[in-house]
PDB file of C-alpha atoms in Angstrom:
ATOM      1  CA  MET C 255       5.832 -24.835  -3.845  1.00  0.00           C
ATOM      2  CA  ALA C 256       3.844 -23.370  -7.011  1.00  0.00           C
ATOM      3  CA  GLU C 257       6.173 -20.711  -9.403  1.00  0.00           C
ATOM      4  CA  ILE C 258       5.441 -18.677 -12.234  1.00  0.00           C
ATOM      5  CA  ILE C 259       8.265 -17.228 -14.076  1.00  0.00           C
ATOM      6  CA  GLN C 260       7.672 -14.560 -16.320  1.00  0.00           C
ATOM      7  CA  LYS C 261       9.555 -10.895 -18.319  1.00  0.00           C
ATOM      8  CA  ASP C 262       7.243  -8.666 -15.407  1.00  0.00           C
ATOM      9  CA  GLY C 263       8.886 -10.820 -12.718  1.00  0.00           C
ATOM     10  CA  THR C 264       8.920 -13.794 -10.623  1.00  0.00           C
ATOM     11  CA  TRP C 265       6.209 -15.368  -8.596  1.00  0.00           C
ATOM     12  CA  VAL C 266       7.387 -18.727  -6.029  1.00  0.00           C
ATOM     13  CA  PHE C 267       5.081 -19.830  -3.492  1.00  0.00           C
ATOM     14  CA  ASP C 268       6.269 -22.057  -0.952  1.00  0.00           C
ATOM     15  CA  GLY C 269       3.387 -22.960   1.195  1.00  0.00           C
ATOM     16  CA  ASP C 270       4.031 -19.850   4.214  1.00  0.00           C
ATOM     17  CA  THR C 271       5.337 -17.286   1.795  1.00  0.00           C
ATOM     18  CA  LEU C 272       4.854 -15.748  -1.411  1.00  0.00           C
ATOM     19  CA  ARG C 273       8.077 -14.319  -2.494  1.00  0.00           C
ATOM     20  CA  LEU C 274       7.681 -11.572  -5.603  1.00  0.00           C
ATOM     21  CA  THR C 275      10.065 -10.479  -7.675  1.00  0.00           C
ATOM     22  CA  PRO C 276      10.536  -8.162 -10.435  1.00  0.00           C
ATOM     23  CA  GLY C 277      11.668  -9.164 -14.053  1.00  0.00           C
ATOM     24  CA  ARG C 278      14.488  -7.209 -16.148  1.00  0.00           C
ATOM     25  CA  ASP C 279      12.310  -6.853 -18.402  1.00  0.00           C
ATOM     26  CA  LYS C 280      12.936  -2.987 -19.850  1.00  0.00           C
ATOM     27  CA  ASN C 281       8.655  -2.700 -19.361  1.00  0.00           C
ATOM     28  CA  VAL C 282       8.626  -2.896 -15.281  1.00  0.00           C
ATOM     29  CA  SER C 283       9.504   0.425 -13.559  1.00  0.00           C
ATOM     30  CA  LEU C 284      11.811   1.587 -11.828  1.00  0.00           C
ATOM     31  CA  LEU C 285       9.737   1.531  -8.678  1.00  0.00           C
ATOM     32  CA  ARG C 286       8.860  -1.901  -8.516  1.00  0.00           C
ATOM     33  CA  ARG C 287      13.474  -2.507  -9.550  1.00  0.00           C
ATOM     34  CA  GLU C 288      13.570  -0.280  -7.009  1.00  0.00           C
ATOM     35  CA  LEU C 289      11.387  -1.811  -4.316  1.00  0.00           C
ATOM     36  CA  GLY C 290      13.361  -5.180  -4.879  1.00  0.00           C
ATOM     37  CA  GLU C 291      12.174  -8.784  -4.088  1.00  0.00           C
ATOM     38  CA  LEU C 292       8.877  -8.950  -1.217  1.00  0.00           C
ATOM     39  CA  ALA C 293       8.289 -12.066   1.470  1.00  0.00           C
ATOM     40  CA  VAL C 294       3.941 -11.644   1.486  1.00  0.00           C
ATOM     41  CA  PRO C 295       3.850 -13.762   4.078  1.00  0.00           C
ATOM     42  CA  LEU C 296       0.419 -16.159   3.524  1.00  0.00           C
ATOM     43  CA  HIS C 297      -1.694 -14.420   7.599  1.00  0.00           C
ATOM     44  CA  ALA C 298      -0.895 -11.110   5.537  1.00  0.00           C
ATOM     45  CA  LEU C 299      -3.047 -11.716   2.556  1.00  0.00           C
ATOM     46  CA  ALA C 300      -6.606 -11.496   1.659  1.00  0.00           C
ATOM     47  CA  GLY C 301      -6.751 -13.091  -1.566  1.00  0.00           C
ATOM     48  CA  VAL C 302      -5.682 -13.563  -5.497  1.00  0.00           C
ATOM     49  CA  SER C 303      -6.705 -13.778  -8.754  1.00  0.00           C
ATOM     50  CA  PHE C 304      -6.454 -14.477 -11.809  1.00  0.00           C
ATOM     51  CA  GLU C 305      -7.463 -12.093 -14.985  1.00  0.00           C
ATOM     52  CA  GLN C 306      -7.392 -13.520 -18.636  1.00  0.00           C
ATOM     53  CA  GLY C 307      -7.361 -11.230 -21.345  1.00  0.00           C
ATOM     54  CA  ARG C 308      -6.592 -11.608 -25.203  1.00  0.00           C
ATOM     55  CA  LYS C 309      -2.913 -11.090 -25.333  1.00  0.00           C
ATOM     56  CA  SER C 310      -1.807 -11.701 -21.731  1.00  0.00           C
ATOM     57  CA  GLY C 311      -3.346 -12.254 -18.611  1.00  0.00           C
ATOM     58  CA  ARG C 312      -2.873 -10.499 -14.612  1.00  0.00           C
ATOM     59  CA  LEU C 313      -2.390 -12.395 -11.684  1.00  0.00           C
ATOM     60  CA  ARG C 314      -3.203  -9.664  -8.726  1.00  0.00           C
ATOM     61  CA  LEU C 315      -3.223 -10.253  -5.214  1.00  0.00           C
ATOM     62  CA  ARG C 316      -5.177  -9.191  -2.828  1.00  0.00           C
ATOM     63  CA  LEU C 317      -3.726  -8.074   1.097  1.00  0.00           C
ATOM     64  CA  ARG C 318      -5.274  -7.575   3.915  1.00  0.00           C
ATOM     65  CA  ASP C 319      -6.192  -3.794   4.553  1.00  0.00           C
ATOM     66  CA  GLY C 320      -3.484  -2.428   6.628  1.00  0.00           C
ATOM     67  CA  ALA C 321      -1.602  -5.407   6.551  1.00  0.00           C
ATOM     68  CA  ASP C 322       1.302  -3.168   4.184  1.00  0.00           C
ATOM     69  CA  PRO C 323       2.846   0.117   5.007  1.00  0.00           C
ATOM     70  CA  LEU C 324       3.232   1.344   1.283  1.00  0.00           C
ATOM     71  CA  LEU C 325      -0.047   0.296   0.469  1.00  0.00           C
ATOM     72  CA  ARG C 326      -1.563   2.261   3.192  1.00  0.00           C
ATOM     73  CA  ALA C 327       1.461   5.229   2.450  1.00  0.00           C
ATOM     74  CA  THR C 328      -0.474   5.190  -1.182  1.00  0.00           C
ATOM     75  CA  GLY C 329      -3.654   4.680  -0.460  1.00  0.00           C
ATOM     76  CA  GLY C 330      -4.598   3.115  -3.744  1.00  0.00           C
ATOM     77  CA  LYS C 331      -2.546   4.954  -5.577  1.00  0.00           C
ATOM     78  CA  LEU C 332      -0.241   2.888  -7.299  1.00  0.00           C
ATOM     79  CA  THR C 333      -0.168   2.797 -10.914  1.00  0.00           C
ATOM     80  CA  GLU C 334      -0.817  -0.732 -12.241  1.00  0.00           C
ATOM     81  CA  PRO C 335       3.032  -0.517 -13.700  1.00  0.00           C
ATOM     82  CA  ASN C 336       4.297  -0.173 -10.341  1.00  0.00           C
ATOM     83  CA  ASP C 337       1.974  -2.009  -8.064  1.00  0.00           C
ATOM     84  CA  PRO C 338       4.302  -5.311  -7.163  1.00  0.00           C
ATOM     85  CA  TYR C 339       1.000  -7.163  -6.169  1.00  0.00           C
ATOM     86  CA  GLN C 340       0.278  -7.589 -10.299  1.00  0.00           C
ATOM     87  CA  LEU C 341       1.686  -9.390 -12.747  1.00  0.00           C
ATOM     88  CA  ILE C 342       1.439  -9.917 -16.306  1.00  0.00           C
ATOM     89  CA  VAL C 343       1.037 -13.452 -17.267  1.00  0.00           C
ATOM     90  CA  GLU C 344       2.118 -14.416 -20.844  1.00  0.00           C
ATOM     91  CA  SER C 345      -0.613 -16.472 -22.892  1.00  0.00           C
ATOM     92  CA  ASP C 346       0.515 -19.877 -23.173  1.00  0.00           C
ATOM     93  CA  ARG C 347       1.114 -19.652 -18.710  1.00  0.00           C
ATOM     94  CA  TYR C 348      -1.943 -18.872 -18.454  1.00  0.00           C
ATOM     95  CA  GLY C 349      -2.324 -22.940 -16.738  1.00  0.00           C
ATOM     96  CA  VAL C 350       0.961 -22.038 -14.334  1.00  0.00           C
ATOM     97  CA  ALA C 351      -1.383 -19.121 -13.194  1.00  0.00           C
ATOM     98  CA  GLU C 352      -4.086 -20.685 -12.971  1.00  0.00           C
ATOM     99  CA  TYR C 353      -2.447 -23.400 -10.892  1.00  0.00           C
ATOM    100  CA  PHE C 354      -0.500 -20.747  -8.906  1.00  0.00           C
ATOM    101  CA  VAL C 355      -4.067 -19.290  -7.582  1.00  0.00           C
ATOM    102  CA  ASP C 356      -5.418 -23.021  -6.963  1.00  0.00           C
ATOM    103  CA  GLU C 357      -2.409 -23.314  -4.247  1.00  0.00           C
ATOM    104  CA  VAL C 358      -2.474 -20.057  -2.377  1.00  0.00           C
ATOM    105  CA  ARG C 359      -6.472 -20.072  -2.361  1.00  0.00           C
ATOM    106  CA  ASN C 360      -5.999 -23.960  -1.188  1.00  0.00           C
ATOM    107  CA  ALA C 361      -3.588 -22.367   1.294  1.00  0.00           C
ATOM    108  CA  LEU C 362      -5.435 -19.756   2.843  1.00  0.00           C
ATOM    109  CA  LEU C 363      -8.178 -21.857   3.443  1.00  0.00           C
ATOM    110  CA  LEU C 364      -6.089 -25.005   5.031  1.00  0.00           C
ATOM    111  CA  ASP C 365      -4.887 -22.096   7.273  1.00  0.00           C
ATOM    112  CA  GLU C 366      -7.860 -20.681   7.637  1.00  0.00           C
ATOM    113  CA  VAL C 367      -6.566 -16.656   7.006  1.00  0.00           C
ATOM    114  CA  PRO C 368      -9.445 -14.286   7.976  1.00  0.00           C
ATOM    115  CA  SER C 369      -9.323 -11.239   5.124  1.00  0.00           C
ATOM    116  CA  GLY C 370     -10.468  -8.887   7.393  1.00  0.00           C
ATOM    117  CA  ALA C 371      -8.146  -6.090   8.608  1.00  0.00           C
ATOM    118  CA  VAL C 372      -5.355  -5.915  10.471  1.00  0.00           C
ATOM    119  CA  ASP C 373      -4.311  -3.945  13.568  1.00  0.00           C
ATOM    120  CA  ARG C 374       0.062  -4.571  12.843  1.00  0.00           C
ATOM    121  CA  TYR C 375       1.938  -3.907   9.841  1.00  0.00           C
ATOM    122  CA  LEU C 376       3.071  -7.655   8.532  1.00  0.00           C
ATOM    123  CA  LEU C 377       5.438  -6.492   5.967  1.00  0.00           C
ATOM    124  CA  PRO C 378       8.683  -4.894   7.200  1.00  0.00           C
ATOM    125  CA  GLY C 379       8.229  -1.545   4.773  1.00  0.00           C
ATOM    126  CA  PRO C 380      11.036  -0.697   2.328  1.00  0.00           C
ATOM    127  CA  ALA C 381      14.492  -1.413   3.320  1.00  0.00           C
ATOM    128  CA  VAL C 382      16.797   1.980   4.883  1.00  0.00           C
ATOM    129  CA  PRO C 383      18.836   4.559   4.532  1.00  0.00           C
ATOM    130  CA  LEU C 384      17.323   5.520   1.796  1.00  0.00           C
ATOM    131  CA  SER C 385      17.539   8.574  -0.353  1.00  0.00           C
ATOM    132  CA  VAL C 386      15.255   9.575  -3.096  1.00  0.00           C
ATOM    133  CA  SER C 387      15.446  13.169  -5.764  1.00  0.00           C
ATOM    134  CA  ALA C 388      12.668  14.119  -7.595  1.00  0.00           C
ATOM    135  CA  GLY C 389      10.665  17.389  -7.853  1.00  0.00           C
ATOM    136  CA  ASP C 390      11.866  20.057  -6.258  1.00  0.00           C
ATOM    137  CA  GLY C 391      13.985  17.935  -3.809  1.00  0.00           C
ATOM    138  CA  THR C 392      16.054  15.340  -2.010  1.00  0.00           C
ATOM    139  CA  ALA C 393      14.300  13.241   0.830  1.00  0.00           C
ATOM    140  CA  THR C 394      16.472  11.083   2.811  1.00  0.00           C
ATOM    141  CA  PHE C 395      15.861   8.689   5.234  1.00  0.00           C
ATOM    142  CA  ASP C 396      17.858   6.310   7.855  1.00  0.00           C
ATOM    143  CA  GLY C 397      15.120   5.415   9.858  1.00  0.00           C
ATOM    144  CA  GLU C 398      15.456   8.103  12.458  1.00  0.00           C
ATOM    145  CA  HIS C 399      14.914  11.801  10.874  1.00  0.00           C
ATOM    146  CA  ILE C 400      14.358  12.726   7.506  1.00  0.00           C
ATOM    147  CA  ARG C 401      16.315  15.592   5.477  1.00  0.00           C
ATOM    148  CA  LEU C 402      14.318  17.105   3.081  1.00  0.00           C
ATOM    149  CA  GLU C 403      16.814  18.889   0.800  1.00  0.00           C
ATOM    150  CA  TRP C 404      16.463  21.435  -2.137  1.00  0.00           C
ATOM    151  CA  ASN C 405      17.191  21.802  -5.522  1.00  0.00           C
ATOM    152  CA  TRP C 406      17.128  25.324  -8.007  1.00  0.00           C
ATOM    153  CA  LYS C 407      13.411  24.540  -9.053  1.00  0.00           C
ATOM    154  CA  THR C 408      12.047  24.381  -5.567  1.00  0.00           C
ATOM    155  CA  GLU C 409      10.384  28.154  -4.618  1.00  0.00           C
ATOM    156  CA  ASP C 410      12.086  30.798  -3.294  1.00  0.00           C
ATOM    157  CA  ALA C 411      10.018  30.603  -0.274  1.00  0.00           C
ATOM    158  CA  LYS C 412      10.559  27.275   0.849  1.00  0.00           C
ATOM    159  CA  ALA C 413      14.512  26.880   0.205  1.00  0.00           C
ATOM    160  CA  ALA C 414      15.184  30.399   1.995  1.00  0.00           C
ATOM    161  CA  ALA C 415      14.857  28.676   5.230  1.00  0.00           C
ATOM    162  CA  GLY C 416      17.494  26.000   4.089  1.00  0.00           C
ATOM    163  CA  PRO C 417      17.035  22.046   4.531  1.00  0.00           C
ATOM    164  CA  ARG C 418      14.753  20.566   6.876  1.00  0.00           C
ATOM    165  CA  SER C 419      15.710  17.620   9.035  1.00  0.00           C
ATOM    166  CA  LEU C 420      12.064  15.768  11.162  1.00  0.00           C
ATOM    167  CA  ALA C 421      12.155  13.050  13.109  1.00  0.00           C
ATOM    168  CA  VAL C 422      10.061   9.816  13.068  1.00  0.00           C
ATOM    169  CA  ALA C 423       9.174  11.265  16.762  1.00  0.00           C
ATOM    170  CA  ASP C 424       7.490  14.290  15.372  1.00  0.00           C
ATOM    171  CA  ILE C 425       5.911  13.343  12.676  1.00  0.00           C
ATOM    172  CA  ALA C 426       2.408  12.274  12.653  1.00  0.00           C
ATOM    173  CA  GLY C 427       1.183  11.425   9.259  1.00  0.00           C
ATOM    174  CA  VAL C 428       3.128  10.297   5.991  1.00  0.00           C
ATOM    175  CA  GLU C 429       0.751  11.796   2.285  1.00  0.00           C
ATOM    176  CA  TRP C 430       1.559  10.141  -1.129  1.00  0.00           C
ATOM    177  CA  HIS C 431      -0.065  11.649  -4.542  1.00  0.00           C
ATOM    178  CA  PRO C 432       1.095  11.282  -7.657  1.00  0.00           C
ATOM    179  CA  ALA C 433       0.800  13.678 -10.156  1.00  0.00           C
ATOM    180  CA  VAL C 434      -2.278  13.153 -12.107  1.00  0.00           C
ATOM    181  CA  GLY C 435      -3.149  15.216 -15.777  1.00  0.00           C
ATOM    182  CA  LEU C 436      -2.263  19.148 -14.927  1.00  0.00           C
ATOM    183  CA  GLU C 437      -2.456  18.220 -11.224  1.00  0.00           C
ATOM    184  CA  ASN C 438       0.966  18.242  -9.610  1.00  0.00           C
ATOM    185  CA  GLY C 439       1.662  15.325  -7.018  1.00  0.00           C
ATOM    186  CA  HIS C 440       3.710  15.597  -3.347  1.00  0.00           C
ATOM    187  CA  LEU C 441       5.331  13.707  -0.543  1.00  0.00           C
ATOM    188  CA  ARG C 442       4.303  15.331   2.721  1.00  0.00           C
ATOM    189  CA  PHE C 443       5.588  14.925   6.189  1.00  0.00           C
ATOM    190  CA  GLY C 444       2.912  15.817   8.699  1.00  0.00           C
ATOM    191  CA  VAL C 445       4.527  17.336  11.905  1.00  0.00           C
ATOM    192  CA  ARG C 446       2.687  17.177  15.255  1.00  0.00           C
ATOM    193  CA  HIS C 447       1.572  20.838  16.540  1.00  0.00           C
ATOM    194  CA  ALA C 448       2.207  22.391  13.009  1.00  0.00           C
ATOM    195  CA  PRO C 449      -0.560  21.555  10.767  1.00  0.00           C
ATOM    196  CA  THR C 450      -0.884  23.163   7.486  1.00  0.00           C
ATOM    197  CA  LYS C 451      -2.874  23.926   4.276  1.00  0.00           C
ATOM    198  CA  ALA C 452      -0.165  25.378   3.008  1.00  0.00           C
ATOM    199  CA  PRO C 453       0.242  23.878  -1.543  1.00  0.00           C
ATOM    200  CA  PRO C 454       2.753  21.595  -1.134  1.00  0.00           C
ATOM    201  CA  LYS C 455       4.713  24.445  -3.500  1.00  0.00           C
ATOM    202  CA  TYR C 456       5.100  26.294  -0.338  1.00  0.00           C
ATOM    203  CA  ASP C 457       5.014  23.416   2.398  1.00  0.00           C
ATOM    204  CA  PRO C 458       8.779  23.007   3.704  1.00  0.00           C
ATOM    205  CA  ASN C 459       7.755  19.668   4.552  1.00  0.00           C
ATOM    206  CA  SER C 460       7.062  18.242   1.280  1.00  0.00           C
ATOM    207  CA  VAL C 461       7.845  17.747  -1.934  1.00  0.00           C
ATOM    208  CA  GLU C 462       6.206  18.808  -4.620  1.00  0.00           C
ATOM    209  CA  LEU C 463       6.324  15.859  -7.775  1.00  0.00           C
ATOM    210  CA  TRP C 464       5.738  16.887 -11.181  1.00  0.00           C
ATOM    211  CA  GLY C 465       5.016  13.736 -12.892  1.00  0.00           C
ATOM    212  CA  PHE C 466       8.605  12.617 -14.102  1.00  0.00           C
ATOM    213  CA  ARG C 467      10.116   9.043 -14.259  1.00  0.00           C
ATOM    214  CA  LYS C 468      11.304   9.383 -10.758  1.00  0.00           C
ATOM    215  CA  ASP C 469       8.240  10.861  -8.702  1.00  0.00           C
ATOM    216  CA  PRO C 470       7.292   7.471  -7.702  1.00  0.00           C
ATOM    217  CA  LEU C 471      10.231   6.644  -6.091  1.00  0.00           C
ATOM    218  CA  MET C 472       8.999   9.672  -3.405  1.00  0.00           C
ATOM    219  CA  ALA C 473       6.618   6.137  -2.855  1.00  0.00           C
ATOM    220  CA  LEU C 474       9.332   4.378  -1.252  1.00  0.00           C
ATOM    221  CA  VAL C 475      10.268   7.036   1.783  1.00  0.00           C
ATOM    222  CA  ALA C 476       6.620   7.868   2.402  1.00  0.00           C
ATOM    223  CA  ALA C 477       5.533   3.781   2.923  1.00  0.00           C
ATOM    224  CA  ALA C 478       9.179   3.257   4.939  1.00  0.00           C
ATOM    225  CA  VAL C 479       8.216   6.593   7.316  1.00  0.00           C
ATOM    226  CA  GLN C 480       5.208   4.792   7.912  1.00  0.00           C
ATOM    227  CA  ALA C 481       6.214   1.752   8.935  1.00  0.00           C
ATOM    228  CA  ARG C 482       7.933   3.010  11.522  1.00  0.00           C
ATOM    229  CA  LEU C 483       4.855   5.251  12.445  1.00  0.00           C
ATOM    230  CA  PRO C 484       2.146   3.649  14.910  1.00  0.00           C
ATOM    231  CA  HIS C 485      -0.539   1.401  13.248  1.00  0.00           C
ATOM    232  CA  PRO C 486      -3.435   3.295  12.539  1.00  0.00           C
ATOM    233  CA  ALA C 487      -5.903   0.485  13.693  1.00  0.00           C
ATOM    234  CA  ALA C 488      -3.453  -0.715  16.513  1.00  0.00           C
ATOM    235  CA  PRO C 489      -5.156  -0.884  20.362  1.00  0.00           C
ATOM    236  CA  ALA C 490      -5.139   1.664  22.400  1.00  0.00           C
ATOM    237  CA  ALA C 491      -2.403   2.217  24.892  1.00  0.00           C
ATOM    238  CA  ASP C 492      -3.567  -0.211  27.904  1.00  0.00           C
ATOM    239  CA  VAL C 493      -4.643   0.893  31.006  1.00  0.00           C
ATOM    240  CA  PRO C 494      -4.093  -1.078  34.446  1.00  0.00           C
ATOM    241  CA  PRO C 495      -6.883  -1.875  35.603  1.00  0.00           C
ATOM    242  CA  GLN C 496      -8.151  -0.674  39.137  1.00  0.00           C
ATOM    243  CA  ARG C 497      -8.590  -3.516  42.028  1.00  0.00           C
ATOM    244  CA  PRO C 498     -11.513  -3.439  43.716  1.00  0.00           C
ATOM    245  CA  LYS C 499     -11.597  -2.374  47.144  1.00  0.00           C
ATOM    246  CA  GLU C 500     -10.945  -4.646  49.782  1.00  0.00           C
ATOM    247  CA  ILE C 501     -14.359  -6.453  51.178  1.00  0.00           C
ATOM    248  CA  THR C 502     -14.590  -6.054  54.963  1.00  0.00           C
ATOM    249  CA  THR C 503     -16.625  -7.171  57.228  1.00  0.00           C
ATOM    250  CA  PRO C 504     -18.263  -4.294  59.270  1.00  0.00           C
ATOM    251  CA  PRO C 505     -18.602  -4.437  63.180  1.00  0.00           C
ATOM    252  CA  ASP C 506     -22.016  -5.985  63.846  1.00  0.00           C
ATOM    253  CA  ASP C 507     -23.045  -2.719  65.827  1.00  0.00           C
ATOM    254  CA  ILE C 508     -22.855  -0.494  62.819  1.00  0.00           C
ATOM    255  CA  ALA C 509     -24.045  -3.051  60.505  1.00  0.00           C
ATOM    256  CA  PRO C 510     -27.498  -1.977  58.230  1.00  0.00           C
ATOM    257  CA  PRO C 511     -30.288  -3.448  58.741  1.00  0.00           C
ATOM    258  CA  ALA C 512     -30.443  -6.481  57.549  1.00  0.00           C
ATOM    259  CA  GLU C 513     -32.874  -6.684  54.654  1.00  0.00           C
ATOM    260  CA  HIS C 514     -31.028  -3.314  52.773  1.00  0.00           C
ATOM    261  CA  ASP C 515     -27.593  -4.772  53.456  1.00  0.00           C
ATOM    262  CA  HIS C 516     -29.006  -8.069  51.796  1.00  0.00           C
ATOM    263  CA  ASP C 517     -30.201  -6.170  48.602  1.00  0.00           C
ATOM    264  CA  ALA C 518     -26.325  -4.473  49.145  1.00  0.00           C
ATOM    265  CA  GLN C 519     -25.102  -7.870  48.986  1.00  0.00           C
ATOM    266  CA  LEU C 520     -26.961  -9.070  45.455  1.00  0.00           C
ATOM    267  CA  ARG C 521     -25.835  -5.758  43.767  1.00  0.00           C
ATOM    268  CA  ARG C 522     -22.360  -6.478  45.027  1.00  0.00           C
ATOM    269  CA  LEU C 523     -22.230 -10.051  43.730  1.00  0.00           C
ATOM    270  CA  ARG C 524     -23.847  -8.627  40.173  1.00  0.00           C
ATOM    271  CA  GLU C 525     -21.175  -5.847  40.154  1.00  0.00           C
ATOM    272  CA  LEU C 526     -18.069  -8.826  40.782  1.00  0.00           C
ATOM    273  CA  GLY C 527     -19.670 -10.793  38.257  1.00  0.00           C
ATOM    274  CA  GLU C 528     -19.323  -7.655  35.476  1.00  0.00           C
ATOM    275  CA  LEU C 529     -15.741  -6.839  36.683  1.00  0.00           C
ATOM    276  CA  HIS C 530     -14.601 -10.635  36.197  1.00  0.00           C
ATOM    277  CA  GLN C 531     -16.362 -11.392  33.023  1.00  0.00           C
ATOM    278  CA  SER C 532     -14.582  -7.836  31.585  1.00  0.00           C
ATOM    279  CA  GLY C 533     -11.151  -8.716  33.235  1.00  0.00           C
ATOM    280  CA  VAL C 534     -10.896  -7.020  35.950  1.00  0.00           C
ATOM    281  CA  LEU C 535     -10.936  -9.636  38.335  1.00  0.00           C
ATOM    282  CA  THR C 536      -8.965 -12.341  37.865  1.00  0.00           C
ATOM    283  CA  ASP C 537     -10.815 -15.588  38.719  1.00  0.00           C
ATOM    284  CA  ASP C 538      -9.399 -16.815  42.124  1.00  0.00           C
ATOM    285  CA  GLU C 539      -9.765 -12.722  43.262  1.00  0.00           C
ATOM    286  CA  PHE C 540     -13.421 -13.413  41.767  1.00  0.00           C
ATOM    287  CA  ALA C 541     -14.053 -16.287  44.143  1.00  0.00           C
ATOM    288  CA  LEU C 542     -12.447 -14.509  47.777  1.00  0.00           C
ATOM    289  CA  ALA C 543     -14.312 -11.605  47.179  1.00  0.00           C
ATOM    290  CA  LYS C 544     -17.169 -13.527  45.848  1.00  0.00           C
ATOM    291  CA  GLN C 545     -17.076 -16.063  48.906  1.00  0.00           C
ATOM    292  CA  ALA C 546     -17.095 -12.673  51.395  1.00  0.00           C
ATOM    293  CA  VAL C 547     -20.537 -10.924  50.378  1.00  0.00           C
ATOM    294  CA  LEU C 548     -22.007 -14.695  50.263  1.00  0.00           C
ATOM    295  CA  LYS C 549     -20.286 -15.125  54.030  1.00  0.00           C
ATOM    296  CA  ARG C 550     -22.298 -11.487  55.128  1.00  0.00           C
ATOM    297  CA  MET C 551     -25.310 -12.638  53.787  1.00  0.00           C
TER     298      MET C 551
END
């Protein structure tokens, strides 16, 4: 087991799972504290690194694309203080950090964990129920419905319709953008069959964010909803394969000429081989069908 304890947090690796616990230092971000301990399975990792600095260093985990709904919902826009997959390391613990990196890398190699993208979430996302007040409203999520309520700072045209309740089944996507400079951020829910180009200030399915302290917490709501939506890389629903028509031998009095029939049977054999290779025909079905064609030939 490898372990590193710092003011910024504690990381523990037992060979199968990395447990990331935020520290209690005043400099630890509100988002990381609210997110709490994360259990990251080894097969969700794409890599790990350690960067040394003059006064402090930084451990970084790189997750496989699509493994974490939080990273998916925030689209790489989380700033360093809010990124739960980074840990500030004091200079006197550089040796421990390097040992930690070696242990994780060796486990990735021994388990032959691929670094490519995944087609399902490997982390569960933030726990629900969850409620966050920031910007011009409050977003509450119970796992099935999102409720948006407005405050006195909400634009009149937006608040006039009253609170909004959105079912997860009606959500097509989630957008989260932090406030940057003079540009406001937002949390927006895309509703099926109701696209809109209205700015978040006027969109009743959006919470506008102004860059205040609690704004990053809206990313938790975005991640919790994202975890319950279909994974963007998930394969399409399987369509039951169509079985080939039963192969029968026509009566002798209507059988085609031998030469043409022979060519047709060769083509049929090739078709059967392609159906077998693509998985439409099982081994037994392919053997029976092939035997019937060969008898005709």
